[in-house]
GROMACS .gro file of C-alpha atoms in nm:
model
  106
    1GLN     CA    1   0.000   0.000   0.000
    2ALA     CA    2   0.137   0.345  -0.104
    3MET     CA    3   0.192   0.603   0.164
    4ALA     CA    4  -0.037   0.907   0.152
    5ASP     CA    5   0.241   1.158   0.076
    6GLU     CA    6   0.389   0.964  -0.217
    7PRO     CA    7   0.294   1.075  -0.570
    8PRO     CA    8   0.094   0.819  -0.769
    9LYS     CA    9   0.305   0.590  -0.985
   10THR     CA   10   0.251   0.693  -1.349
   11GLY     CA   11   0.570   0.570  -1.508
   12ARG     CA   12   0.689   0.926  -1.579
   13SER     CA   13   0.853   1.152  -1.327
   14VAL     CA   14   0.737   1.511  -1.279
   15LEU     CA   15   1.068   1.631  -1.428
   16GLU     CA   16   1.018   1.429  -1.748
   17LYS     CA   17   0.663   1.556  -1.786
   18THR     CA   18   0.769   1.920  -1.738
   19ARG     CA   19   1.046   1.889  -1.995
   20ALA     CA   20   0.809   1.737  -2.250
   21GLU     CA   21   0.565   2.030  -2.212
   22THR     CA   22   0.825   2.310  -2.221
   23ARG     CA   23   0.896   2.470  -2.558
   24GLU     CA   24   1.115   2.755  -2.671
   25PRO     CA   25   0.937   3.090  -2.699
   26ASP     CA   26   0.889   3.235  -3.046
   27ARG     CA   27   1.183   3.448  -3.158
   28TYR     CA   28   1.156   3.786  -3.329
   29SER     CA   29   1.403   3.964  -3.555
   30VAL     CA   30   1.458   4.328  -3.472
   31ILE     CA   31   1.508   4.516  -3.799
   32LEU     CA   32   1.636   4.869  -3.867
   33LEU     CA   33   1.488   5.052  -4.167
   34ASN     CA   34   1.680   5.292  -4.391
   35ASP     CA   35   1.585   5.659  -4.421
   36ASP     CA   36   1.743   5.961  -4.591
   37TYR     CA   37   1.825   6.155  -4.274
   38THR     CA   38   1.970   5.931  -4.002
   39THR     CA   39   2.351   5.936  -4.012
   40MET     CA   40   2.552   5.617  -4.050
   41GLU     CA   41   2.745   5.709  -3.737
   42PHE     CA   42   2.424   5.734  -3.534
   43VAL     CA   43   2.307   5.393  -3.659
   44VAL     CA   44   2.641   5.241  -3.553
   45GLU     CA   45   2.607   5.399  -3.206
   46VAL     CA   46   2.251   5.263  -3.169
   47LEU     CA   47   2.368   4.914  -3.267
   48LYS     CA   48   2.651   4.928  -3.014
   49HIS     CA   49   2.439   5.074  -2.732
   50VAL     CA   50   2.100   4.902  -2.774
   51PHE     CA   51   2.209   4.571  -2.928
   52ARG     CA   52   2.556   4.538  -2.768
   53LYS     CA   53   2.723   4.484  -3.106
   54SER     CA   54   3.095   4.534  -3.165
   55GLU     CA   55   3.216   4.824  -3.381
   56GLU     CA   56   3.278   4.581  -3.668
   57GLU     CA   57   2.938   4.410  -3.638
   58SER     CA   58   2.761   4.745  -3.604
   59THR     CA   59   2.931   4.878  -3.918
   60HIS     CA   60   2.836   4.563  -4.112
   61ILE     CA   61   2.468   4.588  -4.009
   62MET     CA   62   2.463   4.965  -4.078
   63LEU     CA   63   2.598   4.902  -4.431
   64ASN     CA   64   2.321   4.643  -4.487
   65VAL     CA   65   2.065   4.905  -4.382
   66HIS     CA   66   2.228   5.163  -4.611
   67HIS     CA   67   2.259   4.938  -4.918
   68THR     CA   68   1.950   4.713  -4.894
   69GLY     CA   69   1.709   4.927  -4.690
   70VAL     CA   70   1.698   4.693  -4.390
   71GLY     CA   71   1.934   4.535  -4.139
   72VAL     CA   72   1.870   4.259  -3.886
   73CYS     CA   73   1.999   4.353  -3.540
   74GLY     CA   74   1.929   4.023  -3.363
   75LEU     CA   75   1.678   3.755  -3.262
   76TYR     CA   76   1.498   3.788  -2.929
   77PRO     CA   77   1.191   3.667  -2.738
   78PHE     CA   78   0.894   3.900  -2.804
   79GLU     CA   79   0.917   4.119  -2.492
   80ILE     CA   80   1.289   4.184  -2.538
   81ALA     CA   81   1.246   4.255  -2.911
   82GLU     CA   82   0.962   4.496  -2.836
   83THR     CA   83   1.174   4.676  -2.573
   84LYS     CA   84   1.466   4.711  -2.815
   85VAL     CA   85   1.238   4.858  -3.086
   86ASP     CA   86   1.105   5.109  -2.829
   87MET     CA   87   1.460   5.198  -2.722
   88VAL     CA   88   1.565   5.262  -3.084
   89HIS     CA   89   1.267   5.493  -3.139
   90SER     CA   90   1.320   5.675  -2.809
   91ILE     CA   91   1.694   5.737  -2.867
   92ALA     CA   92   1.638   5.841  -3.230
   93ARG     CA   93   1.359   6.084  -3.132
   94GLU     CA   94   1.580   6.229  -2.857
   95LYS     CA   95   1.857   6.297  -3.110
   96GLY     CA   96   1.618   6.426  -3.379
   97PHE     CA   97   1.653   6.133  -3.621
   98PRO     CA   98   1.360   5.953  -3.792
   99LEU     CA   99   1.524   5.608  -3.754
  100LYS     CA  100   1.262   5.334  -3.748
  101SER     CA  101   1.281   4.978  -3.623
  102THR     CA  102   1.036   4.691  -3.644
  103LEU     CA  103   1.013   4.327  -3.545
  104GLU     CA  104   0.917   4.015  -3.737
  105ARG     CA  105   0.840   3.668  -3.602
  106GLU     CA  106   1.095   3.414  -3.721
   0.00000   0.00000   0.00000
């Protein structure tokens, strides 16, 4: 006879069941959009400050934005991606630039 405080025997432990039900959250790309007014230097600074990119990585992404119209800054869970988009808009507005950012589900 099982003791009252023992979990029922189901063949699967609680840990196994939890792992089976856990899935990775959706990831979102944060994308910078080109415009005719925001300076390349400012875009590089935003990439370094908001997205923690190196000088080299920031320059590469900025050139993608400049040449193709868009540049992917990184992949994040929704709340983090949304916060980064808001930060880009806030910093750009503060400095008088029309830099826009968006997010797309991967």
